[in-house]
GROMACS .gro file of C-alpha atoms in nm:
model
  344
    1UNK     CA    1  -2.569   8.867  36.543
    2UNK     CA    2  -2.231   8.842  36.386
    3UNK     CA    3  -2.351   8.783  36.016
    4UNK     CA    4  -2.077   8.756  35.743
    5UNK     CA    5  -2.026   8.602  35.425
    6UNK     CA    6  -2.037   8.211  35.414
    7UNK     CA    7  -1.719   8.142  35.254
    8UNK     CA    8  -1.472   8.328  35.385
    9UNK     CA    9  -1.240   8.242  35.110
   10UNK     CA   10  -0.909   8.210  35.073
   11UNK     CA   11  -0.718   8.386  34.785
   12UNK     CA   12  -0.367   8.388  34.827
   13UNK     CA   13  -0.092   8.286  35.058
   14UNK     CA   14   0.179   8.496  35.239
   15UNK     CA   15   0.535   8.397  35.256
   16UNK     CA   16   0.878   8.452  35.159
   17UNK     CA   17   0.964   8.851  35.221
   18UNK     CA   18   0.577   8.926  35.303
   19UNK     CA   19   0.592   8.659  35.590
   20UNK     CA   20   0.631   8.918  35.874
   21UNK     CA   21   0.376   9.140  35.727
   22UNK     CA   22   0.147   8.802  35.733
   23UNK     CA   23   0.270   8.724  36.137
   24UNK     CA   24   0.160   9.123  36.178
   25UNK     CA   25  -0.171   9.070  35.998
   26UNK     CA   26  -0.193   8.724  36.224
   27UNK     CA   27  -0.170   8.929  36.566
   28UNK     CA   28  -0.452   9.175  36.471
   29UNK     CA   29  -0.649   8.874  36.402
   30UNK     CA   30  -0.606   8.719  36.727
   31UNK     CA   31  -0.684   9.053  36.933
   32UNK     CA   32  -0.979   9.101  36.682
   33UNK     CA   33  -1.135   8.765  36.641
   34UNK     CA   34  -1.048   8.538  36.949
   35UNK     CA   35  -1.312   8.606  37.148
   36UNK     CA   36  -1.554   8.513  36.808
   37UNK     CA   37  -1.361   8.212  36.772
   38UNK     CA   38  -1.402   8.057  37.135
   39UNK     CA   39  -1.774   8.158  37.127
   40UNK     CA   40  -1.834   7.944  36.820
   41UNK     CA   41  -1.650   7.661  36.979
   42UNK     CA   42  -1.851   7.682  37.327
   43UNK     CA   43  -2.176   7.727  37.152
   44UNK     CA   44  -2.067   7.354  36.987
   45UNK     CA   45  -1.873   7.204  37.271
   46UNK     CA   46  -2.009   7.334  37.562
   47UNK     CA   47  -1.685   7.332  37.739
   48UNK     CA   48  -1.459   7.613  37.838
   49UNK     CA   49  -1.104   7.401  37.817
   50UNK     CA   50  -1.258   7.226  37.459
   51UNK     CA   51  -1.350   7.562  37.305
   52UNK     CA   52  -0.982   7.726  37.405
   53UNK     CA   53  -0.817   7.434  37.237
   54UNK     CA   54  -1.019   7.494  36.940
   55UNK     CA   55  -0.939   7.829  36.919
   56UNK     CA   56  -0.547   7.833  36.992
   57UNK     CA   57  -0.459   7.529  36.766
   58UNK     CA   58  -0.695   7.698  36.502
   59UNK     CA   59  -0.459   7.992  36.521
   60UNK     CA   60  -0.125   7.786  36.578
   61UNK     CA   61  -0.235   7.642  36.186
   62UNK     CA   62  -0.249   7.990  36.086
   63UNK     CA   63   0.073   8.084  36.226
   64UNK     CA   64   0.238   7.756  36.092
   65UNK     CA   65   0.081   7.715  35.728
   66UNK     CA   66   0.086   8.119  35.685
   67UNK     CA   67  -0.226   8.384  35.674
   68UNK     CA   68  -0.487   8.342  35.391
   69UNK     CA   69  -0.585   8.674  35.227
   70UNK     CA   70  -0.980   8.626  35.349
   71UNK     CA   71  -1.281   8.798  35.178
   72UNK     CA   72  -1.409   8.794  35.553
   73UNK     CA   73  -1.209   8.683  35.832
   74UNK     CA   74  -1.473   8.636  36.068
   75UNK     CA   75  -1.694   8.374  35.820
   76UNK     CA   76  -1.379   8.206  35.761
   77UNK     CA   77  -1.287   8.175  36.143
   78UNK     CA   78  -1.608   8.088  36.277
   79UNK     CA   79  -1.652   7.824  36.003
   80UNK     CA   80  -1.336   7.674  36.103
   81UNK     CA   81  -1.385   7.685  36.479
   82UNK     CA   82  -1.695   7.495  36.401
   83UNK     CA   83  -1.617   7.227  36.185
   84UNK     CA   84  -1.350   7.170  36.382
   85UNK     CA   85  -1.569   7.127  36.662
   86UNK     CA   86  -1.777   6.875  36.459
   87UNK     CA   87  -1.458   6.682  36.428
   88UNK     CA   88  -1.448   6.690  36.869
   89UNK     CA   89  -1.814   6.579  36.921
   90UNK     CA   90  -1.833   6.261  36.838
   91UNK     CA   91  -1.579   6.167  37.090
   92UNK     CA   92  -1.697   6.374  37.347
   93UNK     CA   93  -2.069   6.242  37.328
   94UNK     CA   94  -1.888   5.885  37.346
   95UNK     CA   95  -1.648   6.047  37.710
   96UNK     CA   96  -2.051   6.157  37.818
   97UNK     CA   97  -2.174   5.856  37.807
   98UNK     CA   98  -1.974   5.693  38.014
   99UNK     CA   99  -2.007   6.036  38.273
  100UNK     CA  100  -2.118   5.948  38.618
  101UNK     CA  101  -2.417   6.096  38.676
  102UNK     CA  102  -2.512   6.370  38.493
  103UNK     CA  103  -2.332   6.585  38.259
  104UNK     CA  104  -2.411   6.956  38.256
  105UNK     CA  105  -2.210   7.256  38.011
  106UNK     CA  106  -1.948   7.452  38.196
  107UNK     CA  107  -2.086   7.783  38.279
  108UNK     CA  108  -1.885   8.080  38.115
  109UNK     CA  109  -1.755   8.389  38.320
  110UNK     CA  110  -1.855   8.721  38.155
  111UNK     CA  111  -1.533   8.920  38.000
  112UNK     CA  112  -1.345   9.144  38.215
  113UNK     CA  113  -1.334   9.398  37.962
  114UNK     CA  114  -1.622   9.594  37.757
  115UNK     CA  115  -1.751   9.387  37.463
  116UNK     CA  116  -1.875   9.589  37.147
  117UNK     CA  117  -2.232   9.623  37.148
  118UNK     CA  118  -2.325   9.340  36.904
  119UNK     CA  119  -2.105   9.106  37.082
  120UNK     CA  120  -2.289   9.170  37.451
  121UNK     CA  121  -2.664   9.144  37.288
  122UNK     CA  122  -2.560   8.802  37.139
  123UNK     CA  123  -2.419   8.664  37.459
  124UNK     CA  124  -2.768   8.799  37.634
  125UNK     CA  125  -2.938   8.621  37.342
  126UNK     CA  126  -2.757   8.325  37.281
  127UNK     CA  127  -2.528   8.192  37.575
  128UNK     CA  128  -2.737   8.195  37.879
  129UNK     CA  129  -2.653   7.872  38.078
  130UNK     CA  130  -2.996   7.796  38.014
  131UNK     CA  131  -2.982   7.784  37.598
  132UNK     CA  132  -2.670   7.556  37.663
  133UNK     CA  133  -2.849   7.331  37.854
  134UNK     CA  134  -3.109   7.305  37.574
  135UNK     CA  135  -2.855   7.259  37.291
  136UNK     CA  136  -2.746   6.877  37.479
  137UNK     CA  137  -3.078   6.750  37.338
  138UNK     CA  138  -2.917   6.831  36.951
  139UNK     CA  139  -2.745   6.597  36.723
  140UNK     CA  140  -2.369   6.739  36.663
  141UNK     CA  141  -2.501   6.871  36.292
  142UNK     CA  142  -2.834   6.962  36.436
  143UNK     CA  143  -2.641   7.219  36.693
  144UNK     CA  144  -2.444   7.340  36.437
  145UNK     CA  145  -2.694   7.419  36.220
  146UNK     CA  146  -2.864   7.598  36.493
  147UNK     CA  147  -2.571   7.806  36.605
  148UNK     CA  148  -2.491   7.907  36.226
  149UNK     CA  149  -2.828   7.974  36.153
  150UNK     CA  150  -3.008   8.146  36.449
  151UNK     CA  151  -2.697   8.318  36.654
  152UNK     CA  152  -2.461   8.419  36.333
  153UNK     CA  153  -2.744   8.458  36.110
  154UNK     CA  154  -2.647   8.235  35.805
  155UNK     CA  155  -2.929   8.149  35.560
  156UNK     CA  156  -2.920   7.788  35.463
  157UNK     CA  157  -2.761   7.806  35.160
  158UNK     CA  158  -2.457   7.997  35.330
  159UNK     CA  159  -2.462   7.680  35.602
  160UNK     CA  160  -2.437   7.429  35.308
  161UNK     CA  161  -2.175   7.566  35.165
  162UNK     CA  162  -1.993   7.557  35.516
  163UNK     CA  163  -2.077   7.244  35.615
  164UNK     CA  164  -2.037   7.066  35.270
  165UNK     CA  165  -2.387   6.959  35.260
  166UNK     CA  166  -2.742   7.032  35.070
  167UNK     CA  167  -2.935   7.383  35.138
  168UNK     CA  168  -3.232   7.104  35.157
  169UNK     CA  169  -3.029   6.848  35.450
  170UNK     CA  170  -2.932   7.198  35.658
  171UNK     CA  171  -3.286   7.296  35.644
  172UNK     CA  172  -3.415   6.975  35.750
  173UNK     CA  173  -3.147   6.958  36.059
  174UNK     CA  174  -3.236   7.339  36.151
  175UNK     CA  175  -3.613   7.243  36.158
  176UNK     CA  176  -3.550   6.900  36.402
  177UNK     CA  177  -3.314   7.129  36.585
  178UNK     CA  178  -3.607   7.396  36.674
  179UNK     CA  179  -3.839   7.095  36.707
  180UNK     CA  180  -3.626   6.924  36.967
  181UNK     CA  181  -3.581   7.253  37.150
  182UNK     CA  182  -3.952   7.356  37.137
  183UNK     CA  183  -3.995   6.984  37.344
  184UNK     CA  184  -3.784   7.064  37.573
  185UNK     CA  185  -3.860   7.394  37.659
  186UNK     CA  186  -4.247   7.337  37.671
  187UNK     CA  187  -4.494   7.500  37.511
  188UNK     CA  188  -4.457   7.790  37.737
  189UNK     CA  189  -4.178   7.848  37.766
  190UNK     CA  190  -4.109   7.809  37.337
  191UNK     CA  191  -4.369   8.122  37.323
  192UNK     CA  192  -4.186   8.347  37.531
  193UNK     CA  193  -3.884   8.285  37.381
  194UNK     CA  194  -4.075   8.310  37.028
  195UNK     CA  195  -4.192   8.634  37.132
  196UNK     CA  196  -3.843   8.751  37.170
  197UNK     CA  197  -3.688   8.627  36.908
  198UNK     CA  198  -3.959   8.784  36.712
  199UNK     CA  199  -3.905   9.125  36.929
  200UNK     CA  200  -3.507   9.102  36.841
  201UNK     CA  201  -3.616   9.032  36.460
  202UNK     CA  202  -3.761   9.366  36.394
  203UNK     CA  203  -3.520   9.525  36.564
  204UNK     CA  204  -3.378   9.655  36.243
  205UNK     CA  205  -3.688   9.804  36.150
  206UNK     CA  206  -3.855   9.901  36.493
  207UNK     CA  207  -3.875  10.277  36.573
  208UNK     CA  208  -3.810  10.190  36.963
  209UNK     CA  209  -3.471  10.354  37.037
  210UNK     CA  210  -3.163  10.169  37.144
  211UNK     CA  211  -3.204  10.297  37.484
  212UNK     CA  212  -3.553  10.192  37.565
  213UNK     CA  213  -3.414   9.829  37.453
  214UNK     CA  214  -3.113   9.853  37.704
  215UNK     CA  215  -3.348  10.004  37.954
  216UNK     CA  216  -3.537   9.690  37.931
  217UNK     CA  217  -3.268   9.440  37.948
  218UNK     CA  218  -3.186   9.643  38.265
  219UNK     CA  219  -3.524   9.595  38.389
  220UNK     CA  220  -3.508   9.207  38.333
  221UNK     CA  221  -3.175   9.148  38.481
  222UNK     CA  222  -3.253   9.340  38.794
  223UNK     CA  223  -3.558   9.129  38.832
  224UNK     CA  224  -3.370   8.838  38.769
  225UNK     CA  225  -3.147   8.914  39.054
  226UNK     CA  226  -3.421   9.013  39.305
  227UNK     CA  227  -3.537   8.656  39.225
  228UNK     CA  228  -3.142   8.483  39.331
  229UNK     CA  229  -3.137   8.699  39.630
  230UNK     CA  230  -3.489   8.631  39.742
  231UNK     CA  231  -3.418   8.240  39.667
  232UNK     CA  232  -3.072   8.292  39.869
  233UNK     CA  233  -3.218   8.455  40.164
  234UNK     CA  234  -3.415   8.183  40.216
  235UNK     CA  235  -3.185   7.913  40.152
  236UNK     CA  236  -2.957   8.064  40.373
  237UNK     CA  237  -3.235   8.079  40.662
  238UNK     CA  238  -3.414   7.780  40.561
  239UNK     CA  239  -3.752   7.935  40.520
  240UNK     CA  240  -3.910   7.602  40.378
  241UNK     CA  241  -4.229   7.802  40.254
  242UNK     CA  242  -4.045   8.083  40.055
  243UNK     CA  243  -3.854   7.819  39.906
  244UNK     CA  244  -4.177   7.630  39.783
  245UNK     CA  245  -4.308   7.973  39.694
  246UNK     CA  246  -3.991   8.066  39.460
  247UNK     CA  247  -3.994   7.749  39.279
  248UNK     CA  248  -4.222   7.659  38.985
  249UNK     CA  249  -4.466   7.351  38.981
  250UNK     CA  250  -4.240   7.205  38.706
  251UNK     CA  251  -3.912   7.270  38.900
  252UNK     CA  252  -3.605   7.056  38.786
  253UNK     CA  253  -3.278   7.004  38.983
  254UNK     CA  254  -3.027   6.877  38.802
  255UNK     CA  255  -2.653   6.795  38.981
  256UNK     CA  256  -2.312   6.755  38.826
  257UNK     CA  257  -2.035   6.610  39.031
  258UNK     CA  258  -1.879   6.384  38.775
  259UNK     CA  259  -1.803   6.119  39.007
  260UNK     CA  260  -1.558   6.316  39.194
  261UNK     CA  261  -1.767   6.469  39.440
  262UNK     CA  262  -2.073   6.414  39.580
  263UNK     CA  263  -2.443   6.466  39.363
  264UNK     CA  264  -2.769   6.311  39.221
  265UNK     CA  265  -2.702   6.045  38.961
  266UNK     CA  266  -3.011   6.149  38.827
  267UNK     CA  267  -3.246   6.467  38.772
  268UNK     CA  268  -3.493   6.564  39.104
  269UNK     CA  269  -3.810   6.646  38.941
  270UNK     CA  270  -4.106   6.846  39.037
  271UNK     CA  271  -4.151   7.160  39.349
  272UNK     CA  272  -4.167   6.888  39.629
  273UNK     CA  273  -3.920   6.672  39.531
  274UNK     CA  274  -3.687   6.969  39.484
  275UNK     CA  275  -3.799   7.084  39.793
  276UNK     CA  276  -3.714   6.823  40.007
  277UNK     CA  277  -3.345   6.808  39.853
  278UNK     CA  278  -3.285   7.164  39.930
  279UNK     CA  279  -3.429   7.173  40.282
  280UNK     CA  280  -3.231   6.851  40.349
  281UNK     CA  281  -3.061   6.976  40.695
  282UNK     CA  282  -2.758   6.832  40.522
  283UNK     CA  283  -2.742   7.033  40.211
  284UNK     CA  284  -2.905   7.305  40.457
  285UNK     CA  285  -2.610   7.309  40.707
  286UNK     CA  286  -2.330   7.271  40.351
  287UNK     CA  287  -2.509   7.593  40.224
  288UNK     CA  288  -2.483   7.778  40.550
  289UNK     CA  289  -2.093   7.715  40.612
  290UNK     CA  290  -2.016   7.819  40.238
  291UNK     CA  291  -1.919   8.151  40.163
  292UNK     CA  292  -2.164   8.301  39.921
  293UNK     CA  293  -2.128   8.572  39.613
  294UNK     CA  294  -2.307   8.650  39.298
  295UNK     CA  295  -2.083   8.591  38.984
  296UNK     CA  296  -2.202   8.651  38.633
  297UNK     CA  297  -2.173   8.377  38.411
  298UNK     CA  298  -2.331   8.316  38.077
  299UNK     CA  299  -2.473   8.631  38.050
  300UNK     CA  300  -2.711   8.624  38.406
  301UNK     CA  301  -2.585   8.649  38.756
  302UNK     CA  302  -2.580   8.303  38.930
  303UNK     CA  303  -2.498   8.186  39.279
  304UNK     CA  304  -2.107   8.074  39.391
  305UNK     CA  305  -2.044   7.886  39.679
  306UNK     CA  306  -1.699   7.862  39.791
  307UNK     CA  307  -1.546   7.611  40.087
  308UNK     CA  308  -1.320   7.903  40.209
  309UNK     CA  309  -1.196   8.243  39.975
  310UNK     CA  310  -1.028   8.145  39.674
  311UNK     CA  311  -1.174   7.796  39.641
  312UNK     CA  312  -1.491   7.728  39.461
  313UNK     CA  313  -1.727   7.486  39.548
  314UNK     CA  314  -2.003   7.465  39.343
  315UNK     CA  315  -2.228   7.693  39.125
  316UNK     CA  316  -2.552   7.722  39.120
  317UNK     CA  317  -2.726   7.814  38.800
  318UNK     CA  318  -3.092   7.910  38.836
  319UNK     CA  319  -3.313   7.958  38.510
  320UNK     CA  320  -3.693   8.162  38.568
  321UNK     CA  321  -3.982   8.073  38.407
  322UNK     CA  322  -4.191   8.262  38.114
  323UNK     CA  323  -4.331   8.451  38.399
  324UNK     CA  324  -3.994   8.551  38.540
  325UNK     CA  325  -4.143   8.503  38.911
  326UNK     CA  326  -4.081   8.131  38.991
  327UNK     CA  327  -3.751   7.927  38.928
  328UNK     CA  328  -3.827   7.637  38.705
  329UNK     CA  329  -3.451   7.472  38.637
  330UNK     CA  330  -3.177   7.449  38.861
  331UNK     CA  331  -2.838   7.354  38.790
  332UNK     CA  332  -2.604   7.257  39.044
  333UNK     CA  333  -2.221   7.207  38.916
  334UNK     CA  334  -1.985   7.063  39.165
  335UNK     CA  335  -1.738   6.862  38.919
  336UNK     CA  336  -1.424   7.076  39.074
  337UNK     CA  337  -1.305   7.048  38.623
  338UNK     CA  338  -1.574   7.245  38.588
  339UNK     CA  339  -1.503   7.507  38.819
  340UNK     CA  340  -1.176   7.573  38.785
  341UNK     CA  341  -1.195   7.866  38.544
  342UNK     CA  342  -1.472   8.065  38.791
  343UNK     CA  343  -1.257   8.331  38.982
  344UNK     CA  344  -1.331   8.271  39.323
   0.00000   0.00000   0.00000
């Protein structure tokens, strides 16, 4: 949780003979605070090329109008990244409406590099492909809300100030936004994800060591991927019963092709419906002539399919259930935009 103070502020300009020390200042920044900056615009835009934009013409402003002496960079930067986000929404809810077929959130490749600590437990918290999907069913001041408030930690009063509005309004959008979510999650699913929020709250005061913590997101993930390369191995050999096995009662596939390649205009929903589209022998034969590898995206590893090496085909996204045994949502993106920033 990257919690800083609302304001950020800014105090003072620098120019004239302290301009290069400002442009020096400006780099550290950049190497410093990038990768906070992006975040905040992907947790708003749910778009890899939107939330780059965001975050280089935020920076080419700095550059051009000169570096603010800031109380705290961070709570300045990630305020700007998001209203400036606010600014992109409404005209990319108006592009998604007019989407063919369904529009999904570009999954996000995991860094290259090592992350500092706080940064990796807030992507496993907060940017699973999943919670991205989720955030779709928000108004653009309801998400924002929800990103300020429950992945940076702002209270409400910090939010208002941020978002020029009432402590009362940004408590009222934070408690539709949860609402919404709990809906769409089901009532199962909402527990389980209570339970860890409420887990990840005490943290601060829990006596359970770091490494038992660690040790148990290492324990999830590895189940997690015994669950893809179960589901693989029998998509792959079209074992029709392991497939009905894997999947939940509830099961959702959802496609993304954008009208530029092939997929469901609308969601397939429930196990046998589901069922039927995977053990298609058309989508059968496609899945057998791709190339297959695990990638980690968002956090979780997920399943690349690529026409030949070096070109990606689609990505498929698979979300567990409470239980962590069955596969509940699946989320199939094809829409070659979407894929172009997966290394293949």
């Amino acid at each position: 949780m990257e919690k800083e103070e609302a304001g950020g502020g800014r105090e003072r300009r620098t120019d004239g003979a302290e301009g290069r020390e400002g442009e020096l200042a400006l780099e550290g920044l950049y190497r410093t605070e990038r990768s906070s900056v992006f975040r905040a615009a992907y947790r708003m835009l749910g778009s890899v090329a939107d939330a780059e934009d965001v975050t280089q013409e935020l920076f080419a402003d700095l550059h051009a109008g000169g570096l603010p002496e800031l109380r705290s960079s961070r709570a300045y930067l990630v305020r700007a990244a998001v209203n400036r986000s606010l600014k992109l929404l409404g005209s990319a809810r108006r592009r998604r409406e007019r989407y063919a077929g369904e529009w999904l959130p570009e999954p996000l490749p995991d860094p290259d590099g090592p992350e500092l600590p706080e940064q990796a437990a807030e992507q496993r918290e907060r940017l699973t492909y999943g919670f991205m999907t989720l955030l779709e069913q928000l108004t653009p001041t309801e998400r924002a809300v929800l990103v300020l408030h429950e992945a940076y930690g702002y209270a409400y009063e910090e939010i208002a100030i941020m978002l020029g509005k009432t402590p009362a309004a940004c408590r009222q959008h934070g408690s539709r936004a949860k609402r919404k979510l709990s809906r769409a999650r089901g009532e199962k699913e909402e527990a389980a994800a209570d339970r860890k929020e409420s887990r990840a709250g005490r943290a601060a005061v829990s006596m359970k060591p770091q490494e038992e913590d660690e040790a148990d997101a290492a324990r999830g993930g590895a189940a997690r991927e015994q669950l893809i390369a179960r589901f693989v191995e029998a998509f792959e050999r079209a074992r029709v019963e392991e497939l009905r096995e894997l999947l939940s009662d509830d099961a959702v596939l959802v496609t993304d092709g954008g009208g530029k390649v092939r997929a469901a205009m609308r969601p397939i929903v429930g196990k046998e419906r589901v069922l039927s589209f995977l053990a298609s022998p058309k989508i059968l034969h496609s899945a057998r002539a791709a190339l297959k590898r695990l990638v980690r995206l968002n956090g979780e590893p997920q399943l690349l399919l690529l026409a030949k090496p070096g070109e990606a085909e689609s990505i498929l996204c698979l979300e567990a259930d409470a239980s962590g045994t069955r596969i509940r949502k699946l989320y199939l993106i094809r829409n070659p935009d979407k894929l172009a920033h997966v290394k293949a």
